[in-house]
Tab-separated table of C-alpha atoms in Angstrom:
chain	number	residue	atom	x	y	z
W	883	MET	CA	263.500	9.081	24.656
W	884	THR	CA	265.492	11.748	25.744
W	885	GLY	CA	265.041	14.549	28.367
W	886	GLY	CA	263.483	16.973	26.620
W	887	ALA	CA	260.674	14.669	24.174
W	888	ARG	CA	259.603	13.172	27.721
W	889	ARG	CA	256.167	14.874	28.557
W	890	ALA	CA	254.858	14.631	31.964
W	891	ARG	CA	250.753	13.004	32.230
W	892	GLY	CA	248.007	15.016	33.816
W	893	PHE	CA	247.072	18.904	34.313
W	894	THR	CA	248.940	21.643	35.140
W	895	LEU	CA	248.261	23.714	38.140
W	896	LEU	CA	246.808	26.473	35.608
W	897	GLU	CA	244.407	23.871	33.644
W	898	MET	CA	243.056	23.877	36.897
W	899	LEU	CA	242.230	26.879	37.962
W	900	VAL	CA	240.487	27.778	34.709
W	901	THR	CA	238.611	24.677	35.305
W	902	ALA	CA	237.445	25.779	39.023
W	903	ALA	CA	236.160	29.461	38.345
W	904	ILE	CA	234.698	28.070	34.859
W	905	VAL	CA	232.955	25.319	37.140
W	906	ALA	CA	232.335	28.093	39.953
W	907	THR	CA	230.337	30.397	37.353
W	908	LEU	CA	228.221	27.622	36.029
W	909	ALA	CA	227.539	26.827	39.628
W	910	MET	CA	226.333	31.053	40.415
W	911	VAL	CA	224.321	31.020	37.533
W	912	ALA	CA	222.081	27.608	38.293
W	913	LEU	CA	221.649	27.865	41.947
W	914	PRO	CA	219.192	30.733	41.150
W	915	LEU	CA	217.430	28.889	38.570
W	916	ALA	CA	217.063	26.138	40.895
W	917	GLU	CA	215.553	28.018	43.950
W	918	LEU	CA	213.321	29.810	41.737
W	919	SER	CA	212.229	26.289	40.391
W	920	ILE	CA	211.420	24.625	43.780
W	921	LYS	CA	209.626	28.255	44.081
W	922	ARG	CA	207.406	28.031	41.113
W	923	ASN	CA	206.911	24.290	42.610
W	924	ARG	CA	205.897	25.091	45.657
W	925	GLU	CA	203.445	28.222	44.515
W	926	ALA	CA	202.168	25.023	41.696
W	927	ALA	CA	201.759	22.924	44.698
W	928	LEU	CA	199.261	25.601	47.339
W	929	LEU	CA	197.135	26.395	44.084
W	930	THR	CA	196.123	22.793	42.908
W	931	ALA	CA	195.869	22.909	47.548
W	932	LEU	CA	193.672	25.530	47.662
W	933	ARG	CA	191.470	24.847	44.960
W	934	ASP	CA	191.148	21.053	46.333
W	935	ILE	CA	190.021	22.068	49.843
W	936	ARG	CA	187.499	24.811	48.083
W	937	ALA	CA	185.890	22.666	45.803
W	938	GLY	CA	185.169	20.305	49.368
W	939	LEU	CA	183.626	22.910	50.757
W	940	ASP	CA	181.213	23.656	47.603
W	941	ALA	CA	180.560	20.108	47.141
W	942	TYR	CA	180.241	19.824	51.042
W	943	LYS	CA	177.759	23.169	50.731
W	944	LEU	CA	176.027	21.620	47.544
W	945	ALA	CA	175.464	18.621	49.946
W	946	SER	CA	173.844	20.505	53.077
W	947	ASP	CA	171.353	22.779	50.275
W	948	GLU	CA	170.242	19.420	48.966
W	949	GLY	CA	169.453	18.338	51.661
W	950	ARG	CA	172.094	15.789	52.378
W	951	VAL	CA	173.983	16.977	55.212
W	952	LEU	CA	171.600	17.831	58.764
W	953	LYS	CA	171.654	21.621	59.704
W	954	GLU	CA	170.250	23.527	62.286
W	955	VAL	CA	168.253	26.788	60.963
W	956	GLU	CA	171.159	29.215	61.686
W	957	ASP	CA	173.662	26.791	60.031
W	958	THR	CA	175.182	28.445	56.582
W	959	GLY	CA	175.781	25.050	55.707
W	960	TYR	CA	179.573	25.033	55.619
W	961	PRO	CA	181.341	22.557	57.767
W	962	LYS	CA	181.940	23.674	61.270
W	963	ARG	CA	185.405	22.123	61.325
W	964	LEU	CA	187.924	21.878	57.924
W	965	GLU	CA	188.180	17.756	58.836
W	966	GLN	CA	185.112	17.200	58.675
W	967	LEU	CA	185.270	17.092	54.747
W	968	VAL	CA	187.476	14.306	55.640
W	969	GLU	CA	185.880	12.597	58.203
W	970	GLY	CA	182.691	12.861	56.088
W	971	ILE	CA	179.152	13.408	57.405
W	972	GLU	CA	175.960	10.885	57.280
W	973	ASP	CA	174.222	11.652	54.106
W	974	ALA	CA	170.497	12.622	55.502
W	975	THR	CA	168.498	11.374	52.504
W	976	SER	CA	170.044	7.585	53.155
W	977	ALA	CA	168.400	4.957	54.966
W	978	LYS	CA	171.840	2.566	55.167
W	979	LYS	CA	173.442	5.488	56.643
W	980	VAL	CA	176.152	6.218	54.384
W	981	ARG	CA	178.462	8.461	54.883
W	982	ILE	CA	179.408	11.622	52.105
W	983	TYR	CA	182.878	12.047	51.774
W	984	PHE	CA	184.512	14.981	50.597
W	985	LEU	CA	188.481	14.534	50.404
W	986	ARG	CA	189.958	12.153	50.295
W	987	ARG	CA	192.964	13.728	52.438
W	988	LEU	CA	193.364	17.319	53.766
W	989	PRO	CA	196.351	18.890	51.525
W	990	ARG	CA	199.364	20.923	53.543
W	991	ASP	CA	199.690	24.408	52.758
W	992	PRO	CA	202.768	24.043	51.209
W	993	THR	CA	204.841	26.830	52.372
W	994	PHE	CA	203.810	26.065	56.175
W	995	ARG	CA	207.498	24.382	57.201
W	996	ASP	CA	206.574	22.962	61.075
W	997	THR	CA	206.192	19.710	59.337
W	998	SER	CA	204.730	18.366	63.167
W	999	VAL	CA	201.640	20.615	62.771
W	1000	PRO	CA	198.564	18.935	61.725
W	1001	ALA	CA	197.037	19.207	58.190
W	1002	ALA	CA	193.941	21.583	59.658
W	1003	GLU	CA	195.951	23.682	61.521
W	1004	THR	CA	198.729	24.834	58.404
W	1005	TRP	CA	195.616	26.724	56.725
W	1006	GLY	CA	193.908	30.394	57.687
W	1007	LEU	CA	189.791	30.028	57.745
W	1008	ARG	CA	187.227	32.278	56.947
W	1009	SER	CA	184.100	31.922	58.387
W	1010	TYR	CA	181.028	32.806	56.205
W	1011	GLU	CA	180.722	35.635	58.674
W	1012	SER	CA	184.003	37.532	58.018
W	1013	PRO	CA	184.403	40.142	55.260
W	1014	PRO	CA	187.310	38.956	52.357
W	1015	ASP	CA	189.914	41.331	53.059
W	1016	ASN	CA	189.674	40.747	57.123
W	1017	PRO	CA	189.297	36.792	56.912
W	1018	GLN	CA	188.440	35.223	60.498
W	1019	ALA	CA	187.779	32.268	61.688
W	1020	GLY	CA	183.853	31.933	63.218
W	1021	ARG	CA	181.147	29.268	63.382
W	1022	ASP	CA	181.825	26.999	60.011
W	1023	VAL	CA	184.599	27.240	57.032
W	1024	TYR	CA	183.635	29.122	54.215
W	1025	ASP	CA	187.297	29.231	52.811
W	1026	VAL	CA	190.999	29.375	53.396
W	1027	TYR	CA	193.691	30.736	52.728
W	1028	SER	CA	197.307	30.297	53.215
W	1029	LEU	CA	198.916	31.643	56.550
W	1030	SER	CA	202.423	32.417	55.148
W	1031	SER	CA	203.491	35.870	54.655
W	1032	GLY	CA	205.907	34.970	51.533
W	1033	VAL	CA	205.236	36.848	48.217
W	1034	GLY	CA	204.659	34.808	44.948
W	1035	LEU	CA	205.860	35.295	42.038
W	1036	ASN	CA	203.874	37.468	40.509
W	1037	GLY	CA	203.827	39.795	43.189
W	1038	ILE	CA	200.684	39.032	45.207
W	1039	PRO	CA	200.948	37.769	48.830
W	1040	TYR	CA	200.226	33.875	49.470
W	1041	ASN	CA	197.216	34.381	51.847
W	1042	GLN	CA	195.082	36.625	49.263
W	1043	TRP	CA	195.810	33.765	46.777
């Protein structure tokens, strides 16, 4: 081989720069899509957690209305604490002192960032007596809502879901 016929192996600086520019452009396009996917997954988890807790609250109220949960005359039939859904309540109609459980575990609010806080404290609580437009905690737990100030992809704040 002569000196002119010999070709060096490897990439030129120009080829490396073009490749880096293409990769950077693809990353700029993919990053917002990844963030959107993460937000969508977090919102789906929030909806599932809200449905699970609300179903547990409704089951507790039904058991109370059926006489399976002992309650005072002034009680609404909803649990006094959110944790009672997991701890269970003694079935008043059972002679064997069987406990009724309404949830296996209490889900955390997926929008609540501090993982050291217990799951029950990640939710805002609304009592039966409080109005829907201004939820306040009270003698019982009628409903839960997210404490997050974030807004969902649908434009509705998480604390109004």
